[in-house]
Coordinates of C-alpha atoms in Angstrom, one line a residue:
Chain A
M1 CA -17.9 -5.9 47.9
E2 CA -17.9 -5.2 44.2
Q3 CA -19.6 -2.2 42.6
R4 CA -23.2 -3.1 41.7
A5 CA -25.6 -0.3 41.4
A6 CA -25.3 3.4 40.6
Y7 CA -28.7 3.9 42.2
L8 CA -30.5 1.6 44.5
V9 CA -34.1 2.7 45.4
R10 CA -36.3 0.9 48.0
G11 CA -39.9 1.6 48.8
L12 CA -40.0 5.2 47.5
S13 CA -43.4 6.9 48.0
K14 CA -44.4 10.5 47.5
T15 CA -47.8 12.2 47.7
Y16 CA -47.9 15.9 46.8
R17 CA -49.8 18.2 49.2
G18 CA -53.4 18.4 48.2
A19 CA -53.2 15.4 45.8
T20 CA -55.6 12.5 46.2
S21 CA -53.3 9.8 44.8
R22 CA -49.6 9.0 45.3
A23 CA -47.3 10.3 42.6
N24 CA -44.9 7.5 43.5
D25 CA -46.1 4.4 45.4
G26 CA -43.5 2.0 46.8
I27 CA -40.9 2.2 43.9
D28 CA -38.0 -0.3 44.0
L29 CA -35.2 0.1 41.4
E30 CA -31.7 -0.9 40.8
V31 CA -29.8 1.0 38.2
P32 CA -26.6 -0.9 37.4
S33 CA -23.4 1.2 37.0
G34 CA -22.5 2.0 33.4
E35 CA -25.8 1.1 31.9
I36 CA -28.3 3.2 30.0
F37 CA -31.4 2.6 32.1
G38 CA -34.8 3.8 31.0
V39 CA -37.8 4.9 32.9
L40 CA -40.7 4.5 30.5
G41 CA -44.4 5.3 31.1
P42 CA -47.2 7.6 29.8
N43 CA -47.5 11.2 30.8
G44 CA -48.5 11.6 34.5
A45 CA -47.2 8.1 35.5
G46 CA -44.8 9.6 38.1
K47 CA -41.5 9.5 36.1
T48 CA -40.6 13.1 36.8
T49 CA -41.5 12.8 40.4
L50 CA -39.2 9.8 40.7
V51 CA -36.2 11.6 39.1
R52 CA -36.7 14.7 41.1
Q53 CA -36.4 12.6 44.2
L54 CA -33.3 10.8 42.8
V55 CA -31.5 14.2 42.4
G56 CA -32.5 15.4 45.8
L57 CA -35.0 18.1 44.6
V58 CA -38.0 16.5 46.3
R59 CA -37.9 14.7 49.6
P60 CA -39.8 11.4 49.5
D61 CA -42.5 10.6 52.2
Q62 CA -40.9 7.1 52.6
G63 CA -38.2 5.0 51.2
E64 CA -34.4 4.9 50.6
I65 CA -32.2 6.1 47.8
S66 CA -28.6 5.2 47.6
L67 CA -26.5 6.9 44.9
L68 CA -23.0 5.5 44.4
G69 CA -22.8 4.6 48.1
H70 CA -24.4 7.9 49.4
D71 CA -27.7 8.2 51.1
V72 CA -29.5 10.9 49.1
I73 CA -32.3 11.4 51.6
A74 CA -30.0 12.0 54.5
E75 CA -27.6 14.2 52.4
P76 CA -29.7 15.6 49.5
R77 CA -26.9 18.0 48.5
V78 CA -24.6 15.1 47.6
A79 CA -26.7 14.3 44.5
P80 CA -25.8 17.5 42.5
R81 CA -22.1 16.6 43.0
L82 CA -22.5 13.2 41.4
V83 CA -25.4 13.7 38.9
A84 CA -26.0 15.9 36.0
Y85 CA -29.8 16.4 35.7
L86 CA -31.6 17.6 32.6
A87 CA -35.2 18.6 33.4
Q88 CA -38.0 18.5 30.9
E89 CA -37.6 22.2 30.5
E90 CA -34.9 24.5 31.6
P91 CA -36.5 28.0 32.0
A92 CA -33.5 29.3 33.9
L93 CA -31.4 29.1 30.8
A94 CA -34.0 30.4 28.4
E95 CA -32.8 34.0 28.1
L96 CA -29.0 33.1 27.9
D97 CA -27.2 32.5 24.7
V98 CA -26.1 28.9 24.0
R99 CA -22.5 29.5 24.9
R100 CA -23.3 31.3 28.1
A101 CA -25.9 28.6 29.1
I102 CA -23.3 25.8 28.8
E103 CA -20.5 27.9 30.4
T104 CA -22.6 29.0 33.4
T105 CA -23.7 25.5 34.1
G106 CA -20.1 24.3 33.9
R107 CA -19.0 27.0 36.4
L108 CA -21.9 26.0 38.7
R109 CA -20.6 22.4 38.6
G110 CA -17.3 23.6 39.9
L111 CA -15.2 24.3 36.8
S112 CA -13.0 27.4 36.7
R113 CA -13.8 30.1 34.2
R114 CA -11.1 28.8 31.9
E115 CA -12.1 25.1 32.2
A116 CA -15.8 26.0 31.6
G117 CA -14.8 28.0 28.5
A118 CA -12.8 25.1 27.1
A119 CA -15.5 22.5 27.9
T120 CA -18.1 24.7 26.3
K121 CA -16.1 24.9 23.1
D122 CA -15.7 21.1 23.0
L123 CA -19.4 20.6 23.5
L124 CA -20.4 23.1 20.9
D125 CA -18.3 21.2 18.4
E126 CA -19.4 17.8 19.6
L127 CA -23.1 18.5 19.3
G128 CA -22.9 20.7 16.2
L129 CA -24.0 23.8 18.0
G130 CA -21.1 26.0 16.9
G131 CA -23.2 28.1 14.5
L132 CA -25.8 28.8 17.2
A133 CA -23.4 29.6 20.0
D134 CA -24.2 33.3 20.3
R135 CA -28.0 33.0 19.8
P136 CA -30.3 33.3 22.9
L137 CA -32.2 30.1 23.6
T138 CA -35.4 31.9 23.2
R139 CA -34.6 32.6 19.5
L140 CA -34.0 28.9 18.7
S141 CA -36.4 26.3 17.5
G142 CA -37.7 23.8 20.0
G143 CA -35.2 21.1 18.9
Q144 CA -32.2 23.5 18.9
R145 CA -33.1 24.7 22.3
R146 CA -33.4 21.2 23.6
L147 CA -30.0 20.4 22.1
A148 CA -28.5 23.4 23.9
C149 CA -30.0 22.2 27.2
V150 CA -28.5 18.7 26.6
A151 CA -25.1 20.3 26.1
S152 CA -25.5 22.1 29.4
A153 CA -26.3 18.8 31.1
L154 CA -23.1 17.2 29.6
V155 CA -20.7 19.9 30.7
A156 CA -18.3 19.0 33.6
D157 CA -18.6 15.2 33.3
R158 CA -20.5 13.5 36.1
P159 CA -20.6 9.7 36.8
V160 CA -24.4 9.7 36.5
L161 CA -26.6 11.5 33.9
I162 CA -30.3 11.8 34.5
L163 CA -32.0 13.0 31.3
D164 CA -35.7 13.7 31.3
E165 CA -36.9 13.3 27.7
P166 CA -33.6 14.7 26.2
T167 CA -34.5 14.1 22.6
T168 CA -38.0 15.6 22.5
G169 CA -38.3 17.7 19.4
L170 CA -34.8 16.8 18.0
D171 CA -34.3 16.1 14.3
P172 CA -32.6 12.8 13.4
V173 CA -29.2 14.4 13.0
A174 CA -29.3 16.1 16.4
R175 CA -30.7 12.9 18.0
H176 CA -27.8 11.0 16.6
A177 CA -25.4 13.6 17.9
V178 CA -26.9 13.3 21.4
W179 CA -26.7 9.5 21.5
S180 CA -23.1 9.6 20.2
A181 CA -22.1 12.0 22.9
I182 CA -23.8 9.9 25.6
G183 CA -22.3 6.7 24.1
R184 CA -18.8 8.2 24.2
R185 CA -19.1 9.2 27.8
R186 CA -20.3 5.7 28.7
A187 CA -17.4 4.1 26.8
E188 CA -14.7 6.4 28.1
Y189 CA -15.8 7.1 31.7
G190 CA -18.4 4.3 32.4
T191 CA -21.1 7.0 32.8
T192 CA -24.4 5.7 34.0
V193 CA -27.4 7.1 32.2
L194 CA -30.9 7.2 33.5
L195 CA -33.2 8.2 30.7
V196 CA -36.8 9.2 31.3
T197 CA -38.9 8.7 28.1
H198 CA -42.3 8.0 26.8
N199 CA -40.8 7.3 23.4
V200 CA -41.2 3.6 22.9
L201 CA -39.0 3.3 19.8
E202 CA -36.1 5.2 21.5
A203 CA -36.5 3.0 24.6
E204 CA -36.3 -0.2 22.5
T205 CA -33.2 0.9 20.6
V206 CA -30.9 2.6 23.2
L207 CA -31.7 1.2 26.6
D208 CA -29.9 -1.7 28.3
R209 CA -32.7 -2.0 30.8
V210 CA -36.1 -0.4 31.3
A211 CA -38.4 0.1 34.2
V212 CA -42.0 0.5 33.1
I213 CA -44.0 2.8 35.3
D214 CA -47.7 3.2 35.6
R215 CA -49.6 5.2 38.2
G216 CA -46.6 5.7 40.4
R217 CA -45.6 2.0 40.5
V218 CA -42.9 0.0 38.7
I219 CA -44.9 -2.6 36.8
A220 CA -42.0 -4.3 35.1
C221 CA -38.2 -3.9 35.0
D222 CA -35.9 -5.9 32.6
T223 CA -34.1 -5.6 29.3
P224 CA -36.3 -4.5 26.4
G225 CA -35.7 -7.9 24.7
R226 CA -36.8 -9.9 27.7
L227 CA -39.8 -7.7 28.4
K228 CA -41.0 -8.1 24.8
A229 CA -40.4 -11.9 24.9
A230 CA -43.1 -12.0 27.5
V231 CA -45.7 -10.9 24.9
D232 CA -44.1 -12.5 21.8
D233 CA -47.2 -14.7 21.3
S234 CA -48.9 -11.6 19.9
V235 CA -48.8 -9.3 16.9
R236 CA -50.0 -5.7 16.6
I237 CA -52.1 -4.7 13.6
V238 CA -52.7 -1.0 12.9
L239 CA -55.6 -0.2 10.6
V240 CA -56.4 3.2 9.1
W241 CA -59.9 3.4 7.6
H242 CA -60.8 5.7 4.7
H243 CA -64.1 6.8 6.4
E244 CA -66.4 5.2 8.9
P245 CA -65.3 1.5 9.5
P246 CA -67.8 -1.1 8.2
Y247 CA -69.2 -2.1 11.6
D248 CA -71.8 -4.4 10.0
D249 CA -69.0 -6.9 9.3
S250 CA -68.8 -9.3 12.3
M251 CA -65.0 -9.3 12.3
V252 CA -64.7 -5.6 12.3
E253 CA -67.1 -5.5 15.2
T254 CA -64.9 -8.0 17.1
L255 CA -61.8 -6.0 16.4
A256 CA -63.4 -2.8 17.5
R257 CA -63.9 -4.3 21.0
A258 CA -60.1 -4.9 21.3
A259 CA -58.9 -1.9 19.5
I260 CA -57.4 1.4 20.8
V261 CA -59.2 3.9 18.6
E262 CA -57.7 7.2 17.7
G263 CA -60.0 8.7 15.1
R264 CA -59.8 6.6 12.0
R265 CA -56.8 4.7 13.3
W266 CA -57.3 1.4 15.1
S267 CA -54.5 -0.4 16.9
V268 CA -55.2 -4.0 17.9
R269 CA -53.1 -6.6 19.6
L270 CA -53.9 -10.1 18.4
E271 CA -52.7 -13.6 19.2
R272 CA -50.4 -14.9 16.5
S273 CA -52.7 -17.8 15.8
R274 CA -55.5 -15.4 14.7
V275 CA -53.5 -13.1 12.6
R276 CA -53.6 -15.1 9.3
D277 CA -57.4 -15.3 9.4
V278 CA -57.8 -11.7 10.2
L279 CA -55.4 -10.6 7.5
D280 CA -57.1 -12.9 4.9
R281 CA -60.4 -11.1 5.6
L282 CA -58.9 -7.6 5.7
T283 CA -57.1 -8.0 2.4
Q284 CA -60.3 -8.9 0.5
A285 CA -63.1 -6.7 -0.7
P286 CA -65.1 -5.1 0.8
L287 CA -62.9 -4.6 3.9
F288 CA -59.7 -3.9 1.8
D289 CA -61.5 -1.2 -0.1
A290 CA -62.5 0.5 3.2
L291 CA -58.9 0.6 4.4
E292 CA -56.5 3.4 3.7
D293 CA -53.5 1.7 5.2
Y294 CA -52.6 -1.2 7.5
T295 CA -49.4 -2.4 9.2
V296 CA -48.5 -5.6 11.0
S297 CA -45.7 -5.5 13.6
T298 CA -44.1 -7.6 16.3
P299 CA -44.8 -6.5 19.9
S300 CA -43.3 -3.3 21.2
L301 CA -42.7 -2.0 24.8
E302 CA -46.1 -0.4 24.5
D303 CA -47.6 -3.8 24.2
V304 CA -45.6 -4.9 27.2
Y305 CA -47.0 -1.9 29.1
L306 CA -50.6 -2.7 28.1
S307 CA -50.2 -6.5 28.8
L308 CA -49.0 -5.6 32.3
G309 CA -52.2 -3.7 33.0
G310 CA -51.0 -0.2 31.9
T311 CA -54.0 2.0 31.4
R312 CA -53.0 5.0 29.4
P313 CA -51.8 4.1 25.9
D314 CA -50.5 7.6 25.1
M315 CA -46.8 6.7 24.7
D316 CA -45.0 8.3 21.8
K317 CA -44.3 5.8 19.0
Q318 CA -42.3 8.1 16.7
Chain B
M1 CA -31.1 -4.6 58.5
K2 CA -29.5 -3.9 55.1
T3 CA -29.9 -0.3 54.0
A4 CA -30.1 0.6 50.3
A5 CA -26.7 2.4 50.7
R6 CA -25.0 -0.8 52.0
E7 CA -26.6 -3.0 49.4
G8 CA -25.6 -0.7 46.6
R9 CA -21.9 -0.3 47.0
A10 CA -19.2 -1.0 49.5
V11 CA -17.1 2.0 48.8
A12 CA -18.8 5.3 48.1
V13 CA -17.7 7.2 45.0
E14 CA -16.1 10.5 45.8
P15 CA -18.5 13.3 44.9
G16 CA -17.4 16.3 42.8
P17 CA -16.6 19.6 44.4
V18 CA -19.0 21.9 46.2
V19 CA -18.9 25.3 44.4
S20 CA -17.6 27.9 46.9
L21 CA -19.9 30.8 47.9
G22 CA -17.7 33.3 46.0
A23 CA -17.5 31.3 42.8
G24 CA -21.2 30.5 43.0
I25 CA -22.2 34.2 43.4
S26 CA -19.9 35.1 40.5
A27 CA -21.2 32.5 38.1
V28 CA -24.9 33.2 39.0
A29 CA -24.4 36.9 38.7
A30 CA -22.6 36.6 35.4
G31 CA -25.5 34.5 34.0
Q32 CA -28.1 36.9 35.3
L33 CA -26.2 39.9 33.9
A34 CA -25.9 38.2 30.5
R35 CA -29.7 37.6 30.6
V36 CA -30.6 41.2 31.2
R37 CA -28.0 42.8 29.0
V38 CA -30.6 44.4 26.8
A39 CA -33.0 45.5 29.5
R40 CA -30.2 47.0 31.7
G41 CA -30.1 50.5 30.2
P42 CA -33.9 51.3 30.6
L43 CA -34.0 49.8 34.1
M44 CA -31.0 51.9 35.2
I45 CA -32.7 55.0 33.8
V46 CA -36.0 54.2 35.5
A47 CA -34.3 53.5 38.8
T48 CA -32.4 56.8 38.6
V49 CA -35.1 59.2 37.2
Q50 CA -37.5 58.4 40.0
S51 CA -35.1 59.3 42.8
L52 CA -33.6 62.2 40.9
G53 CA -37.0 63.6 40.3
L54 CA -37.9 63.5 44.0
V55 CA -34.7 65.3 45.0
I56 CA -35.3 68.1 42.5
L57 CA -39.0 68.3 43.3
L58 CA -38.6 68.6 47.0
R59 CA -36.0 71.3 46.6
G60 CA -39.1 73.6 46.1
I61 CA -40.3 72.8 49.6
V62 CA -37.2 72.1 51.7
H63 CA -35.3 75.2 52.8
Q64 CA -31.6 75.1 52.0
R65 CA -30.6 76.0 55.6
D66 CA -32.6 73.0 57.0
T67 CA -29.7 70.7 56.4
A68 CA -31.2 67.9 58.5
T69 CA -34.3 67.7 56.2
A70 CA -32.1 68.2 53.1
A71 CA -29.8 65.3 54.2
A72 CA -32.9 63.1 54.9
V73 CA -34.3 63.8 51.4
V74 CA -31.0 63.1 49.7
A75 CA -30.3 60.0 51.8
G76 CA -33.8 58.6 51.4
A77 CA -33.9 59.2 47.7
T78 CA -30.5 57.6 47.2
I79 CA -31.5 54.5 49.2
L80 CA -34.7 54.4 47.2
V81 CA -32.8 53.6 44.1
V82 CA -31.6 50.4 45.8
G83 CA -35.1 49.8 47.1
F84 CA -36.6 50.1 43.6
V85 CA -34.3 47.4 42.3
A86 CA -34.2 45.1 45.3
L87 CA -37.9 45.2 46.3
N88 CA -39.3 45.6 42.9
L89 CA -37.1 43.9 40.3
L90 CA -35.5 41.2 42.5
A91 CA -38.7 40.2 44.1
Q92 CA -40.3 39.9 40.6
R93 CA -37.4 38.0 39.2
L94 CA -37.2 35.4 42.0
G95 CA -41.0 35.1 42.0
A96 CA -41.0 34.3 38.3
L97 CA -38.1 31.8 38.7
K98 CA -40.1 30.1 41.4
A99 CA -43.3 30.1 39.4
N100 CA -41.8 28.5 36.3
H101 CA -39.7 25.9 38.3
A102 CA -36.5 27.5 37.1
L103 CA -35.1 27.2 40.6
D104 CA -34.8 23.4 40.0
Y105 CA -31.9 24.2 37.7
Y106 CA -29.9 25.8 40.5
A107 CA -31.0 23.3 43.1
A108 CA -29.7 20.4 41.0
L109 CA -26.3 22.0 40.9
P110 CA -23.7 21.9 43.7
V111 CA -24.1 25.6 44.5
S112 CA -25.6 26.8 47.8
P113 CA -29.0 28.5 47.8
A114 CA -27.3 31.5 49.4
A115 CA -25.1 31.9 46.4
V116 CA -28.1 31.8 44.1
V117 CA -29.9 34.5 46.1
L118 CA -26.7 36.6 46.5
G119 CA -25.6 36.1 42.8
T120 CA -29.1 37.2 41.6
A121 CA -29.1 40.1 44.0
A122 CA -25.5 41.1 43.0
S123 CA -26.5 41.2 39.3
Y124 CA -29.3 43.6 40.1
A125 CA -27.1 45.6 42.4
T126 CA -25.1 46.7 39.4
F127 CA -28.2 48.5 38.1
T128 CA -28.3 50.6 41.2
L129 CA -24.7 52.0 41.0
P130 CA -25.2 54.8 38.5
G131 CA -28.6 55.8 40.1
V132 CA -27.1 55.9 43.7
L133 CA -24.1 58.0 42.6
V134 CA -26.1 60.4 40.4
T135 CA -28.8 60.9 43.0
A136 CA -26.4 61.5 45.8
V137 CA -24.1 63.9 43.8
V138 CA -27.0 65.9 42.4
G139 CA -28.7 66.0 45.8
D140 CA -25.5 67.3 47.5
L141 CA -25.2 70.0 44.8
V142 CA -28.9 71.0 44.9
Y143 CA -29.0 71.2 48.7
D144 CA -25.4 72.4 49.1
L145 CA -24.4 69.5 51.3
P146 CA -20.7 68.7 51.9
M147 CA -19.3 66.7 49.0
A148 CA -16.4 65.5 51.1
R149 CA -18.7 63.2 53.0
L150 CA -19.9 61.3 49.9
W151 CA -17.5 58.4 50.5
F152 CA -19.9 57.3 53.3
L153 CA -22.4 56.6 50.5
L154 CA -20.5 53.4 49.7
P155 CA -20.9 51.5 53.0
A156 CA -24.4 52.9 53.5
A157 CA -25.7 51.8 50.1
A158 CA -24.0 48.4 50.4
T159 CA -25.6 47.7 53.8
A160 CA -29.0 49.0 52.5
A161 CA -28.6 46.7 49.5
L162 CA -28.0 43.7 51.7
A163 CA -31.1 44.4 53.8
L164 CA -33.4 45.4 50.9
A165 CA -32.2 42.5 48.7
G166 CA -32.8 40.0 51.5
V167 CA -36.4 41.2 52.0
G168 CA -36.9 41.5 48.2
A169 CA -35.7 37.9 47.8
L170 CA -37.9 36.7 50.6
L171 CA -41.0 38.3 49.1
G172 CA -40.3 36.7 45.7
L173 CA -39.6 33.2 47.2
L174 CA -42.2 33.1 50.0
L175 CA -45.3 34.5 48.3
P176 CA -47.3 31.9 46.5
R177 CA -47.7 33.7 43.2
P178 CA -45.4 36.0 41.2
E179 CA -48.1 38.7 40.9
L180 CA -48.3 38.9 44.7
A181 CA -44.5 39.3 44.9
T182 CA -44.8 42.1 42.4
I183 CA -47.5 43.9 44.4
A184 CA -45.7 43.3 47.7
G185 CA -42.5 44.6 46.2
Q186 CA -44.2 47.8 44.9
L187 CA -45.8 48.4 48.3
G188 CA -42.5 47.8 50.0
M189 CA -40.9 50.3 47.8
T190 CA -43.6 52.9 48.6
V191 CA -43.0 52.3 52.3
V192 CA -39.2 52.8 51.8
L193 CA -40.0 56.0 49.8
F194 CA -42.2 57.6 52.6
L195 CA -40.2 56.5 55.6
G196 CA -36.9 57.1 53.9
L197 CA -37.5 60.6 52.7
I198 CA -39.5 62.0 55.6
P199 CA -37.2 63.1 58.4
V200 CA -37.6 60.9 61.5
G201 CA -38.5 63.9 63.7
H202 CA -41.6 64.6 61.5
L203 CA -43.0 61.1 62.0
P204 CA -45.6 60.1 64.7
E205 CA -44.0 58.3 67.6
V206 CA -45.7 55.0 66.9
I207 CA -44.3 54.9 63.3
R208 CA -40.8 55.9 64.4
G209 CA -40.5 52.6 66.4
L210 CA -41.8 50.5 63.6
R211 CA -39.7 52.3 61.0
L212 CA -36.5 50.5 62.0
A213 CA -38.0 47.2 61.0
V214 CA -38.3 48.5 57.4
P215 CA -35.2 47.3 55.4
G216 CA -32.8 50.1 54.5
M217 CA -33.9 52.5 57.2
L218 CA -30.8 51.9 59.4
S219 CA -28.6 52.8 56.5
V220 CA -30.8 55.9 55.6
D221 CA -30.4 57.1 59.2
A222 CA -26.6 56.6 59.1
L223 CA -26.4 58.3 55.8
V224 CA -28.4 61.3 57.0
D225 CA -25.9 61.6 59.8
G226 CA -23.0 61.3 57.4
L227 CA -24.2 63.7 54.7
R228 CA -25.3 66.8 56.7
H229 CA -23.2 69.7 57.8
G230 CA -21.8 69.7 61.3
S231 CA -20.1 66.9 63.4
T232 CA -21.1 63.4 62.7
H233 CA -21.2 60.6 65.3
W234 CA -19.2 58.2 63.2
L235 CA -19.4 55.5 65.8
D236 CA -23.2 55.7 65.9
A237 CA -23.3 55.7 62.1
F238 CA -21.2 52.6 61.8
V239 CA -23.1 50.8 64.5
R240 CA -26.2 51.5 62.5
L241 CA -24.6 50.2 59.4
A242 CA -23.4 47.1 61.2
A243 CA -27.0 46.5 62.4
A244 CA -28.2 47.0 58.8
A245 CA -25.7 44.4 57.6
A246 CA -26.8 41.9 60.2
Y247 CA -30.4 42.5 59.3
G248 CA -29.5 41.9 55.6
A249 CA -27.5 38.8 56.4
A250 CA -30.4 37.3 58.4
A251 CA -32.9 38.1 55.6
L252 CA -30.6 36.6 52.9
A253 CA -30.1 33.5 55.0
A254 CA -33.9 33.2 55.4
A255 CA -34.2 33.7 51.6
G256 CA -31.7 30.9 51.0
A257 CA -33.8 28.6 53.2
A258 CA -37.0 29.8 51.4
L259 CA -35.3 28.9 48.0
R260 CA -34.8 25.3 49.2
R261 CA -38.4 25.0 50.3
A262 CA -39.6 26.6 47.0
V263 CA -38.1 23.7 45.1
D264 CA -39.4 20.9 47.2
R265 CA -43.1 21.3 46.6

């Protein structure tokens, strides 16, 4: 049989002690080898619980997890030998300097002292961390600290990388360095990457395939392009009002009912057929005078999430 | 029925190596030592001064000719250095690692829980070395005990360290909150102080029996035998140390299991 999936997950369920609802509720997933696979969903959707089970940290109540032909539930200690896992935070590394954090992780993945030293030097260069090598992580900015943790995840190459929001807080240069490093590993070693994110833009640009998770369930799983095609009959309009919106206008009143309101910012998904009329009205006085800004965009993965019944539109759009 | 494993791949990918216990301990300890590089000096001083103070203070009460009591004071105060670090600092450190989910980092690496506990304990053990040596040497001088027997300090302190570190690690990993681990560690250290320094003969019968369950006491008793003037029953002393080592190994194994459980919650 030919290689198909790095991870194959069937019926995965987990309820934490004392919790009233399931953190994961019957999750099925297939993560193809060599792909960058995303798990996208709002905070609290069950993404981190899912990956903690995939790396053998948490034992599921039910279900099966196969990792490169190994049963992770029967042998949870096999996962650390195949997977490099970057958690959302790495407090164990916080008080080490950058060089020591990477080197220690390398040694704990089975590298000799000499190999870990050489791999650390390469990673410091690759991610542009050379100037920070001897600074403790606690004395770095949030983005620099995150970059150092990414470096520790990349040391001692593993066939599977599971990265829980690796680029949170990174500036564009560091973000580019991270994606280049991941891309290189994928091209050279066929590394599979499972990326947990709530950043829609990142999900759309780097992922081969994405599973959208809401309240512990996978509500969609496909390529970002195909998922967006399912909602391409719509357009998103974002309005930012100067002050209080003019509710006495009938169209504004209608839009308000469909909008996600965050202060003076409204975000509304409209059918394409209605957009021209709405824009005509918005670009004329008095509504135009009441607007500080407006944007019109094609559907995003957030729209996919909402159209599938997702309930918490707090995904990061930056 | 097809299982997920069968469906996924016909041939399993060979996993990377498991890190050996020795290499794991060494890497964890090196990381921990790097972490506490700045705090090490003050911690060593605190661990030493407390025991040294007791040895000197009690010289005003203990008669120099009462070598059994003198040996008990020196042995108890010496092992107390280990107790301070293991029960106090190690319990606190592991309790904090557990509380902020830092143990996930180790659990997601191919290193055994035992190596994590032992590596952390080993890094803290280095703090005890100066205090153990200084307390024992000063104690021997102040109470005029035979210096030639000081070599016995090495196995006694090592076995005490195993037992005390095992219990310290268990406190840190089992108690639900780090503050509770800190309090329990402090209380444990107080028990080691009292039961270690007071000669066994001066204790009520009921406490004598319970005393051996307190970590480090077997090593204290062996050290008392080894340090005082007169003939030492070396076989008895080494049997006690072997029992202390077994006690420590059991506690450390339990701490390893507790570490696994602390992650999966």
